[in-house]
CSV table of C-alpha atoms in Angstrom, one decimal:
chain,number,residue,atom,x,y,z
A,537,MET,CA,0.0,0.0,0.0
A,538,ALA,CA,2.8,2.4,0.8
A,539,LEU,CA,4.2,2.1,-2.7
A,540,ARG,CA,0.9,3.4,-4.1
A,541,ARG,CA,0.8,6.4,-1.8
A,542,HIS,CA,3.2,8.8,-3.4
A,543,GLU,CA,2.2,12.1,-1.9
A,544,SER,CA,0.6,14.2,-4.7
A,545,LEU,CA,2.2,12.8,-7.8
A,546,HIS,CA,0.0,12.6,-11.0
A,547,ILE,CA,-3.3,13.0,-9.3
A,548,VAL,CA,-6.0,14.5,-11.6
A,549,ALA,CA,-8.1,17.5,-10.9
A,550,CYS,CA,-10.8,15.9,-8.9
A,551,ARG,CA,-12.5,18.7,-7.0
A,552,MET,CA,-14.8,17.1,-4.4
A,553,ARG,CA,-16.9,18.8,-1.8
A,554,VAL,CA,-19.5,17.9,0.8
A,555,ALA,CA,-22.7,17.5,-1.1
A,556,ALA,CA,-25.6,19.7,0.0
A,557,LEU,CA,-28.1,16.9,-0.6
A,558,ALA,CA,-28.2,14.0,1.8
A,559,GLY,CA,-25.0,15.1,3.5
A,560,VAL,CA,-22.7,13.2,1.2
A,561,GLY,CA,-19.1,14.3,1.1
A,562,ALA,CA,-16.6,14.4,-1.8
A,563,LEU,CA,-12.9,14.0,-2.0
A,564,LEU,CA,-10.7,16.9,-3.3
A,565,GLY,CA,-12.2,20.4,-3.3
A,566,ALA,CA,-12.1,23.6,-5.3
A,567,PRO,CA,-12.5,25.2,-2.9
A,568,PRO,CA,-12.3,22.1,-0.7
A,569,ALA,CA,-15.3,21.7,1.6
A,570,LEU,CA,-14.8,18.3,3.2
A,571,ALA,CA,-13.0,20.0,6.0
A,572,ALA,CA,-11.5,23.3,6.7
A,573,ASP,CA,-7.9,22.0,6.3
A,574,SER,CA,-8.6,19.6,3.4
A,575,GLY,CA,-5.6,20.8,1.5
A,576,PRO,CA,-5.1,22.1,-2.0
A,577,THR,CA,-6.7,20.7,-5.2
A,578,GLN,CA,-4.5,17.9,-6.6
A,579,SER,CA,-4.0,17.3,-10.3
A,580,GLY,CA,-3.0,14.4,-12.5
A,581,ASN,CA,-4.3,11.1,-13.4
A,582,ILE,CA,-6.4,9.2,-10.9
A,583,CYS,CA,-8.5,6.8,-12.9
A,584,MET,CA,-8.9,3.6,-11.0
A,585,GLN,CA,-6.4,1.6,-12.9
A,586,ARG,CA,-3.7,4.3,-12.3
A,587,VAL,CA,-4.5,4.3,-8.6
A,588,PHE,CA,-4.3,0.5,-8.5
A,589,VAL,CA,-0.9,0.3,-10.3
A,590,GLY,CA,0.6,3.2,-8.4
A,591,PRO,CA,2.0,6.5,-9.4
A,592,SER,CA,3.6,7.0,-12.8
A,593,PRO,CA,5.9,5.7,-14.3
A,594,ALA,CA,4.4,2.4,-13.2
A,595,LYS,CA,2.9,0.5,-16.1
A,596,VAL,CA,-0.2,-1.7,-16.4
A,597,THR,CA,0.7,-5.3,-16.8
A,598,ASN,CA,-1.4,-8.5,-17.1
A,599,ALA,CA,-0.8,-9.0,-13.4
A,600,THR,CA,-2.0,-5.6,-12.5
A,601,LYS,CA,-4.8,-5.1,-15.0
A,602,LEU,CA,-8.1,-4.7,-13.2
A,603,ASN,CA,-11.0,-7.1,-14.1
A,604,CYS,CA,-13.4,-5.8,-11.4
A,605,THR,CA,-15.5,-8.9,-11.2
A,606,ALA,CA,-16.9,-8.2,-7.7
A,607,GLY,CA,-19.9,-6.0,-7.2
A,608,ASP,CA,-20.0,-5.2,-3.5
A,609,ILE,CA,-20.6,-1.5,-4.2
A,610,ARG,CA,-22.3,-0.5,-7.5
A,611,LEU,CA,-23.9,2.6,-8.9
A,612,SER,CA,-27.1,1.3,-10.6
A,613,GLU,CA,-28.5,4.6,-12.0
A,614,ALA,CA,-28.6,8.3,-11.6
A,615,ILE,CA,-32.0,9.2,-10.2
A,616,LYS,CA,-31.7,12.9,-10.0
A,617,VAL,CA,-29.3,15.3,-11.9
A,618,GLU,CA,-28.6,19.0,-12.3
A,619,PRO,CA,-28.4,20.5,-14.9
A,620,GLU,CA,-31.0,18.7,-17.1
A,621,SER,CA,-29.1,19.5,-20.3
A,622,CYS,CA,-25.6,20.5,-21.5
A,623,ILE,CA,-24.0,21.8,-24.7
A,624,GLU,CA,-22.2,19.1,-26.7
A,625,ASN,CA,-18.5,19.0,-26.0
A,626,GLU,CA,-18.6,21.7,-23.3
A,627,ASP,CA,-17.5,21.0,-19.8
A,628,PHE,CA,-20.1,21.4,-17.1
A,629,THR,CA,-20.5,20.7,-13.3
A,630,LEU,CA,-22.8,17.8,-12.6
A,631,THR,CA,-24.6,17.3,-9.4
A,632,ALA,CA,-26.2,13.8,-9.3
A,633,THR,CA,-27.9,11.5,-6.9
A,634,PHE,CA,-27.2,7.9,-7.5
A,635,ARG,CA,-29.0,4.7,-6.6
A,636,THR,CA,-26.3,2.7,-5.0
A,637,ASN,CA,-26.4,-1.1,-4.3
A,638,VAL,CA,-24.2,-2.6,-1.5
A,639,THR,CA,-24.3,-6.4,-1.3
A,640,ALA,CA,-22.3,-7.0,1.9
A,641,ASP,CA,-21.8,-5.4,5.3
A,642,SER,CA,-18.6,-3.6,6.4
A,643,ARG,CA,-17.3,-2.3,3.1
A,644,TYR,CA,-14.7,0.3,4.1
A,645,ASP,CA,-13.4,3.4,2.3
A,646,ALA,CA,-16.0,3.5,-0.6
A,647,GLY,CA,-14.5,5.3,-3.6
A,648,PHE,CA,-16.4,6.5,-6.6
A,649,PHE,CA,-14.4,7.1,-9.8
A,650,PHE,CA,-16.0,9.0,-12.7
A,651,ARG,CA,-14.4,9.4,-16.1
A,652,THR,CA,-15.0,13.0,-16.9
A,653,ASP,CA,-13.1,13.8,-20.1
A,654,GLY,CA,-15.4,11.9,-22.5
A,655,GLY,CA,-13.2,8.8,-22.5
A,656,LEU,CA,-14.7,5.3,-22.9
A,657,SER,CA,-13.0,3.5,-20.0
A,658,ALA,CA,-13.5,4.3,-16.3
A,659,ARG,CA,-10.3,2.4,-15.5
A,660,GLY,CA,-8.1,4.6,-17.7
A,661,ASP,CA,-6.5,4.0,-21.1
A,662,GLY,CA,-3.5,1.9,-22.1
A,663,VAL,CA,-0.5,0.8,-20.2
A,664,ASP,CA,-0.2,4.3,-18.6
A,665,ALA,CA,-3.9,4.2,-17.5
A,666,THR,CA,-4.3,7.8,-18.8
A,667,GLY,CA,-7.5,9.8,-18.6
A,668,THR,CA,-9.1,12.4,-16.5
A,669,CYS,CA,-11.2,11.0,-13.7
A,670,SER,CA,-13.0,12.5,-10.7
A,671,LEU,CA,-12.9,10.6,-7.4
A,672,SER,CA,-15.6,11.1,-4.8
A,673,ALA,CA,-15.8,9.7,-1.2
A,674,LEU,CA,-18.4,9.6,1.5
A,675,ASP,CA,-18.3,11.6,4.7
A,676,PRO,CA,-18.4,9.1,7.6
A,677,ASP,CA,-20.3,11.6,9.7
A,678,ASP,CA,-23.2,12.1,7.2
A,679,ASP,CA,-25.8,9.6,5.9
A,680,PRO,CA,-25.4,7.3,4.1
A,681,GLY,CA,-21.7,7.2,5.0
A,682,GLU,CA,-20.8,5.3,8.2
A,683,GLU,CA,-17.7,5.4,10.4
A,684,LEU,CA,-16.8,1.7,10.8
A,685,ASP,CA,-13.0,1.7,10.9
A,686,GLY,CA,-11.9,5.0,12.6
A,687,ASP,CA,-10.5,6.8,9.6
A,688,ALA,CA,-11.8,9.9,7.6
A,689,CYS,CA,-13.4,7.9,4.7
A,690,GLY,CA,-17.0,6.9,4.8
A,691,ASP,CA,-18.0,3.2,4.9
A,692,LEU,CA,-21.1,1.3,3.9
A,693,ASN,CA,-23.2,-1.7,5.1
A,694,ALA,CA,-25.4,-3.8,2.9
A,695,GLY,CA,-28.5,-2.1,1.4
A,696,THR,CA,-29.8,0.1,-1.4
A,697,TYR,CA,-29.1,3.8,-1.0
A,698,GLU,CA,-30.9,6.5,-2.9
A,699,ASN,CA,-29.2,9.5,-1.4
A,700,VAL,CA,-25.6,9.1,-2.6
A,701,THR,CA,-25.0,12.6,-4.1
A,702,PHE,CA,-21.8,14.0,-5.6
A,703,THR,CA,-20.9,17.2,-7.3
A,704,ILE,CA,-18.6,16.3,-10.2
A,705,PRO,CA,-16.7,19.2,-12.0
A,706,ASN,CA,-15.5,19.4,-15.6
A,707,VAL,CA,-17.7,16.6,-17.0
A,708,LYS,CA,-17.4,16.6,-20.8
A,709,CYS,CA,-20.8,16.8,-22.4
A,710,VAL,CA,-20.6,13.8,-24.7
A,711,ALA,CA,-23.6,11.5,-25.5
A,712,ALA,CA,-23.4,7.7,-25.2
A,713,PRO,CA,-23.7,6.1,-28.7
A,714,GLY,CA,-27.3,5.9,-29.9
A,715,THR,CA,-28.6,8.2,-27.1
A,716,ASN,CA,-28.8,11.9,-26.2
A,717,ARG,CA,-27.7,11.2,-22.6
A,718,VAL,CA,-24.3,12.1,-21.1
A,719,ARG,CA,-21.9,9.2,-20.9
A,720,LEU,CA,-20.3,8.9,-17.5
A,721,PRO,CA,-18.2,5.7,-17.2
A,722,ASN,CA,-17.5,4.9,-13.5
A,723,CYS,CA,-15.8,2.4,-11.2
A,724,THR,CA,-16.4,1.8,-7.5
A,725,SER,CA,-13.8,0.6,-5.0
A,726,TRP,CA,-13.8,-0.5,-1.4
A,727,HIS,CA,-11.7,-2.3,1.2
A,728,SER,CA,-12.8,-5.5,2.8
A,729,ASN,CA,-11.0,-5.0,6.0
A,730,GLN,CA,-10.5,-2.1,8.3
A,731,GLY,CA,-6.7,-2.2,8.4
A,732,ASN,CA,-6.3,0.2,5.5
A,733,PHE,CA,-5.9,3.8,6.6
A,734,CYS,CA,-7.7,6.2,4.3
A,735,SER,CA,-7.6,10.0,4.2
A,736,PRO,CA,-9.6,11.5,1.3
A,737,ILE,CA,-8.1,14.9,1.7
A,738,ASP,CA,-4.5,13.6,1.3
A,739,ASP,CA,-4.1,10.9,-1.2
A,740,ALA,CA,-6.3,9.4,-4.0
A,741,PHE,CA,-4.1,6.3,-3.8
A,742,ASP,CA,-5.8,5.4,-0.5
A,743,PHE,CA,-8.8,4.3,-2.6
A,744,ASP,CA,-7.0,1.5,-4.5
A,745,PRO,CA,-8.9,-1.8,-4.6
A,746,ASP,CA,-7.7,-4.6,-2.4
A,747,THR,CA,-7.2,-6.8,-5.5
A,748,LYS,CA,-7.7,-6.4,-9.2
A,749,SER,CA,-11.1,-8.0,-8.9
A,750,LYS,CA,-12.4,-6.2,-5.8
A,751,CYS,CA,-14.1,-3.3,-7.7
A,752,LYS,CA,-17.0,-2.7,-10.1
A,753,CYS,CA,-16.9,-0.7,-13.4
A,754,ASP,CA,-19.6,0.3,-15.8
A,755,ASP,CA,-18.2,1.8,-19.0
A,756,ASN,CA,-21.7,2.2,-20.5
A,757,PHE,CA,-23.2,4.2,-17.6
A,758,THR,CA,-25.2,7.3,-18.5
A,759,VAL,CA,-26.9,10.1,-16.6
A,760,PRO,CA,-30.1,11.7,-17.7
A,761,VAL,CA,-28.5,15.0,-18.8
A,762,VAL,CA,-29.6,15.7,-22.4
A,763,VAL,CA,-26.8,16.5,-24.8
A,764,GLN,CA,-27.8,19.5,-26.8
A,765,ARG,CA,-26.3,20.3,-30.2
A,766,ALA,CA,-27.6,23.2,-32.1
A,767,THR,CA,-29.6,22.3,-35.2
A,768,LEU,CA,-30.0,24.6,-38.2
A,769,ASP,CA,-32.6,25.2,-40.8
A,770,VAL,CA,-32.1,27.3,-44.0
A,771,ASP,CA,-34.9,28.4,-46.3
A,772,LYS,CA,-34.3,30.1,-49.7
A,773,SER,CA,-37.1,31.4,-51.8
A,774,PRO,CA,-37.3,33.5,-55.0
A,775,SER,CA,-39.6,36.5,-55.4
A,776,VAL,CA,-41.0,35.0,-58.7
A,777,ASP,CA,-41.3,31.4,-59.9
A,778,SER,CA,-40.4,32.3,-63.5
A,779,VAL,CA,-38.9,35.0,-65.8
A,780,GLN,CA,-39.3,35.4,-69.6
A,781,GLU,CA,-36.4,34.5,-71.8
A,782,PRO,CA,-33.6,35.7,-71.9
A,783,GLY,CA,-34.0,36.3,-68.2
A,784,GLY,CA,-34.0,39.1,-65.6
A,785,ASP,CA,-33.2,40.0,-62.0
A,786,VAL,CA,-34.8,37.9,-59.2
A,787,THR,CA,-34.8,38.8,-55.5
A,788,PHE,CA,-34.1,35.8,-53.2
A,789,THR,CA,-35.0,35.7,-49.5
A,790,VAL,CA,-32.7,33.6,-47.2
A,791,VAL,CA,-33.9,32.7,-43.7
A,792,VAL,CA,-31.5,31.0,-41.2
A,793,THR,CA,-33.2,29.5,-38.1
A,794,ASN,CA,-31.6,28.0,-34.9
A,795,THR,CA,-33.9,25.1,-34.2
A,796,ALA,CA,-32.1,24.0,-31.0
A,797,ALA,CA,-34.3,23.5,-28.0
A,798,ALA,CA,-31.8,24.3,-25.2
A,799,ALA,CA,-32.0,27.8,-23.9
A,800,SER,CA,-28.2,28.1,-23.9
A,801,ALA,CA,-27.5,26.8,-27.3
A,802,SER,CA,-27.1,30.1,-29.2
A,803,VAL,CA,-25.1,30.0,-32.4
A,804,VAL,CA,-23.0,32.5,-34.4
A,805,LEU,CA,-23.5,32.8,-38.2
A,806,GLU,CA,-20.1,32.3,-39.7
A,807,THR,CA,-20.7,31.7,-43.4
A,808,LEU,CA,-23.5,32.3,-46.0
A,809,GLU,CA,-22.6,31.1,-49.5
A,810,ASP,CA,-24.5,30.5,-52.7
A,811,ASP,CA,-23.2,28.0,-55.2
A,812,VAL,CA,-24.1,30.3,-58.1
A,813,TYR,CA,-24.0,33.8,-56.7
A,814,GLY,CA,-21.0,33.4,-54.4
A,815,ASP,CA,-20.1,34.5,-50.8
A,816,LEU,CA,-22.9,36.6,-49.5
A,817,PHE,CA,-20.5,37.9,-46.7
A,818,ASP,CA,-18.1,39.2,-49.3
A,819,ALA,CA,-18.5,43.0,-49.7
A,820,GLY,CA,-16.9,42.7,-53.1
A,821,ASN,CA,-19.6,40.4,-54.4
A,822,GLU,CA,-21.9,42.4,-56.7
A,823,ASN,CA,-24.7,39.9,-56.1
A,824,THR,CA,-24.9,40.3,-52.3
A,825,SER,CA,-26.7,43.0,-50.3
A,826,ASP,CA,-26.2,45.2,-47.3
A,827,GLU,CA,-28.8,43.1,-45.5
A,828,CYS,CA,-26.9,39.9,-46.0
A,829,LEU,CA,-23.5,41.5,-45.1
A,830,ALA,CA,-25.0,42.7,-41.8
A,831,LEU,CA,-25.7,39.1,-40.8
A,832,PHE,CA,-22.0,38.2,-40.5
A,833,LEU,CA,-21.3,36.9,-36.9
A,834,GLU,CA,-24.9,37.5,-36.0
A,835,VAL,CA,-25.9,35.6,-32.8
A,836,ILE,CA,-29.0,33.5,-33.3
A,837,ALA,CA,-30.8,32.4,-30.1
A,838,PRO,CA,-32.6,29.0,-30.0
A,839,GLY,CA,-35.9,29.3,-32.0
A,840,ASP,CA,-34.9,32.6,-33.5
A,841,SER,CA,-34.2,33.4,-37.2
A,842,VAL,CA,-32.3,36.0,-39.2
A,843,THR,CA,-33.3,37.0,-42.7
A,844,CYS,CA,-31.8,38.9,-45.7
A,845,ASP,CA,-32.7,39.5,-49.3
A,846,PHE,CA,-30.4,39.8,-52.3
A,847,THR,CA,-31.1,40.4,-56.0
A,848,ALA,CA,-29.2,38.5,-58.8
A,849,PRO,CA,-29.7,37.8,-62.5
A,850,VAL,CA,-31.4,34.6,-63.7
A,851,GLU,CA,-30.6,34.0,-67.4
A,852,GLY,CA,-31.5,31.4,-70.0
A,853,GLU,CA,-33.6,30.4,-73.0
A,854,PHE,CA,-37.0,28.9,-73.2
A,855,GLY,CA,-36.7,25.1,-73.0
A,856,ASP,CA,-33.8,25.2,-70.6
A,857,ALA,CA,-34.1,23.3,-67.3
A,858,PRO,CA,-35.2,25.5,-64.3
A,859,LYS,CA,-32.3,27.6,-63.0
A,860,LYS,CA,-31.4,26.2,-59.6
A,861,ASP,CA,-29.0,27.5,-57.0
A,862,THR,CA,-28.3,26.5,-53.4
A,863,VAL,CA,-27.4,28.6,-50.4
A,864,GLU,CA,-25.5,27.1,-47.4
A,865,ALA,CA,-25.3,28.7,-44.0
A,866,CYS,CA,-22.8,27.5,-41.3
A,867,VAL,CA,-22.8,28.5,-37.6
A,868,SER,CA,-20.5,28.0,-34.7
A,869,GLN,CA,-21.6,26.9,-31.3
A,870,GLN,CA,-19.5,27.3,-28.1
A,871,GLY,CA,-17.9,24.0,-27.2
A,872,VAL,CA,-18.6,22.4,-30.6
A,873,ASN,CA,-15.4,21.9,-32.6
A,874,THR,CA,-16.9,21.9,-36.0
A,875,LEU,CA,-19.3,24.2,-37.8
A,876,ILE,CA,-22.9,23.3,-38.0
A,877,CYS,CA,-24.3,23.8,-41.6
A,878,ALA,CA,-27.6,23.5,-43.5
A,879,GLN,CA,-28.6,24.5,-47.0
A,880,ASP,CA,-31.6,25.0,-49.2
A,881,ASP,CA,-32.1,25.7,-53.0
A,882,ALA,CA,-34.4,27.8,-55.1
A,883,GLU,CA,-35.6,27.2,-58.7
A,884,VAL,CA,-36.7,29.8,-61.3
A,885,LYS,CA,-38.2,28.7,-64.7
A,886,ILE,CA,-37.4,30.4,-68.0
A,887,THR,CA,-40.7,31.0,-70.0
A,888,ASP,CA,-41.3,31.8,-73.6
A,889,ALA,CA,-41.5,35.5,-74.6
A,890,SER,CA,-43.5,34.9,-77.8
A,891,VAL,CA,-45.5,38.0,-79.1
A,892,PRO,CA,-48.3,37.4,-81.7
A,893,PRO,CA,-47.4,38.9,-85.1
A,894,THR,CA,-49.9,41.1,-87.1
A,895,LEU,CA,-51.0,40.8,-90.8
A,896,THR,CA,-52.6,43.5,-92.8
A,897,LYS,CA,-54.2,43.5,-96.3
A,898,THR,CA,-54.9,46.6,-98.3
A,899,ALA,CA,-56.5,46.9,-101.7
A,900,MET,CA,-54.2,49.0,-103.8
A,901,GLY,CA,-56.3,49.6,-106.9
A,902,THR,CA,-57.7,47.8,-109.9
A,903,LYS,CA,-55.9,46.7,-113.0
A,904,ASP,CA,-58.9,46.9,-115.4
A,905,CYS,CA,-62.5,47.7,-115.0
A,906,GLY,CA,-62.1,47.2,-111.3
A,907,VAL,CA,-62.4,43.4,-111.4
A,908,SER,CA,-58.7,42.5,-111.3
A,909,ALA,CA,-57.6,43.9,-107.9
A,910,ILE,CA,-54.0,44.4,-106.7
A,911,TYR,CA,-53.6,43.4,-103.0
A,912,LYS,CA,-50.7,44.1,-100.7
A,913,VAL,CA,-50.0,41.6,-97.8
A,914,ALA,CA,-47.7,42.7,-95.0
A,915,VAL,CA,-46.4,40.6,-92.1
A,916,THR,CA,-44.8,42.2,-89.0
A,917,ASN,CA,-42.8,40.3,-86.3
A,918,LYS,CA,-43.6,42.2,-83.1
A,919,SER,CA,-41.4,40.0,-80.9
A,920,THR,CA,-38.2,41.5,-79.6
A,921,ILE,CA,-36.6,38.1,-79.1
A,922,ASP,CA,-37.8,35.3,-81.3
A,923,LYS,CA,-37.6,35.0,-85.1
A,924,LEU,CA,-40.8,34.0,-87.1
A,925,THR,CA,-41.2,31.7,-90.0
A,926,VAL,CA,-44.1,32.3,-92.5
A,927,ASN,CA,-45.3,28.9,-93.7
A,928,SER,CA,-48.3,29.8,-95.9
A,929,LEU,CA,-50.6,32.6,-97.1
A,930,ASN,CA,-54.2,31.5,-97.9
A,931,ASP,CA,-57.0,33.8,-99.0
A,932,ASP,CA,-60.7,32.8,-98.4
A,933,THR,CA,-61.5,33.9,-102.0
A,934,PHE,CA,-58.3,33.3,-104.0
A,935,GLY,CA,-56.7,30.4,-102.1
A,936,ASP,CA,-52.9,30.1,-102.0
A,937,VAL,CA,-51.7,33.6,-102.9
A,938,THR,CA,-48.0,32.7,-103.1
A,939,LYS,CA,-48.4,31.1,-106.5
A,940,ILE,CA,-50.3,31.8,-109.7
A,941,GLN,CA,-53.4,29.6,-109.7
A,942,GLY,CA,-57.2,30.0,-110.1
A,943,ASN,CA,-58.0,33.7,-109.9
A,944,VAL,CA,-54.5,34.6,-108.8
A,945,LEU,CA,-53.3,36.3,-111.9
A,946,GLU,CA,-50.0,37.6,-110.7
A,947,THR,CA,-48.2,37.3,-107.3
A,948,GLY,CA,-44.9,38.2,-105.6
A,949,CYS,CA,-46.0,36.7,-102.3
A,950,ALA,CA,-43.8,33.6,-102.5
A,951,SER,CA,-41.1,36.0,-101.1
A,952,LEU,CA,-43.1,36.1,-97.8
A,953,LEU,CA,-42.5,32.4,-97.2
A,954,THR,CA,-39.3,33.2,-95.2
A,955,THR,CA,-38.0,34.1,-91.7
A,956,LEU,CA,-38.6,37.5,-90.1
A,957,ASP,CA,-36.2,38.8,-87.5
A,958,PRO,CA,-37.6,40.4,-84.4
A,959,GLY,CA,-39.3,43.7,-85.2
A,960,GLN,CA,-39.0,43.1,-89.0
A,961,THR,CA,-41.9,43.7,-91.5
A,962,LYS,CA,-42.1,42.2,-95.0
A,963,ASP,CA,-44.8,42.7,-97.7
A,964,CYS,CA,-45.8,41.5,-101.1
A,965,THR,CA,-48.5,42.1,-103.7
A,966,PHE,CA,-50.7,39.8,-105.8
A,967,VAL,CA,-53.4,40.4,-108.4
A,968,GLY,CA,-56.7,38.6,-107.9
A,969,ARG,CA,-59.5,38.4,-110.5
A,970,LEU,CA,-62.9,39.3,-109.3
A,971,THR,CA,-65.9,38.4,-111.3
A,972,SER,CA,-69.3,39.9,-111.2
A,973,SER,CA,-72.5,39.8,-113.2
A,974,SER,CA,-72.3,43.6,-113.3
A,975,CYS,CA,-69.7,46.3,-112.9
A,976,GLU,CA,-71.3,47.1,-109.5
A,977,LEU,CA,-69.0,45.4,-107.0
A,978,ASN,CA,-68.5,45.5,-103.2
A,979,HIS,CA,-66.3,42.6,-102.4
A,980,VAL,CA,-64.6,41.7,-99.1
A,981,ASN,CA,-62.1,38.9,-98.8
A,982,GLU,CA,-59.6,37.8,-96.1
A,983,VAL,CA,-56.1,36.3,-96.1
A,984,THR,CA,-54.7,34.2,-93.3
A,985,ALA,CA,-51.1,33.3,-92.6
A,986,SER,CA,-49.7,30.2,-90.9
A,987,ILE,CA,-46.7,31.3,-88.8
A,988,THR,CA,-44.5,29.7,-86.1
A,989,ASP,CA,-41.8,31.3,-83.9
A,990,GLU,CA,-38.4,29.7,-83.2
A,991,ASP,CA,-39.7,28.0,-80.0
A,992,GLY,CA,-42.4,26.2,-82.1
A,993,VAL,CA,-45.3,28.4,-81.0
A,994,PRO,CA,-47.9,28.6,-83.8
A,995,PHE,CA,-49.8,31.8,-84.9
A,996,SER,CA,-52.6,32.4,-87.5
A,997,PRO,CA,-53.0,36.2,-88.0
A,998,ASP,CA,-55.4,37.4,-90.7
A,999,GLY,CA,-56.3,40.6,-92.5
A,1000,GLN,CA,-59.3,41.7,-94.6
A,1001,ALA,CA,-59.5,44.0,-97.7
A,1002,THR,CA,-62.6,45.5,-99.5
A,1003,VAL,CA,-62.8,46.3,-103.2
A,1004,THR,CA,-65.7,48.5,-104.3
A,1005,LEU,CA,-66.4,49.0,-108.0
A,1006,THR,CA,-69.0,51.5,-109.2
A,1007,THR,CA,-69.9,52.2,-112.8
A,1008,THR,CA,-71.2,55.6,-113.7
A,1009,PRO,CA,-72.8,56.7,-117.0
């Protein structure tokens, strides 16, 4: 035993105090409260395996490796905790009341080792048994601790205790796999005879197990402290669902929401970047806005949102796939080593900008006796974007006016079967033969064009002309 008591070498920061609940004491204090002269806080490595092997540089061997097959003193569960939640990866001070099972009388110098640095093993890691552990002890003068062997460490008789309460500092807020509860691996130790002197304010090595089996460890132990990690939601929406070809400016609204439930899980907005329009926190980005720039390093409380608008061009041709871009926001949370990010996208369609063309028909005059009329046909493309193709010109009286046939005596309208650029007008004339039983004539006829634009949109504009012939004596 003397070899394991090496004054204050390599003893971890295990700040214990007398618990306010149920009168349960603790080992090393900051400030110490077990007694007025409890001594300074000691620092180093005091996980149970380290304590059993002895001070560094002693190594763990097969002969000294704890197996902890006994279960004379065991923590079965934490039945009351404070606080109820913690922020992931932050250190916090845990006050917990444990249901403790003792299966035999006269178990001396009960020691409670807690792995507090997020490590997986309550014994300690590797041949050096490294790890940060907290060691708590009972006050023999306060329930449930008993004074059975005359020293300053609390003892226990058989029974189930529901008032074993410790305050454990610097617990790493890490969840057990598959849960949102804090992982707190622990080991319990005791002495089976009263010959071991124990002083909790002097030496953690007083709490070494009698043998490598006289201890109990639970590496999967958890306490009902909810591990809170901020969660983020991003919403991006366009001011319009579509723009006409060849495109135009669209205003996008970005909303970043901290959806964490914990009141202390505020986050700081670190980045806001669009995969098409660039870094919205870059003052040199022509697509960003003062609103978005103002959100840099904005603190977002749980349940709160921040919003900004920016305006950027959406360009394309009719028939293109909807224009899609994605914005990603990333936030930092105190105690969390990595940024927390979320993203959302927005789509804007490109629609056709077709404008119906116009067609006019004007009677220009008569060639002879007013029954052979000259007609002018003009087609105007009123679109500013698309070209038009004139496919046919048909008159309800003369039929196809692009060729000489029937009563079409002359025509130059085959030249209209062509492509018109945006804003262009083309015309032609044809001579149509009108017949009448007299030289008194009031004739109306109509020509219709078949036209398509370059996006395949069809049009059928028409125009009328009237020829009036009057004979006078």
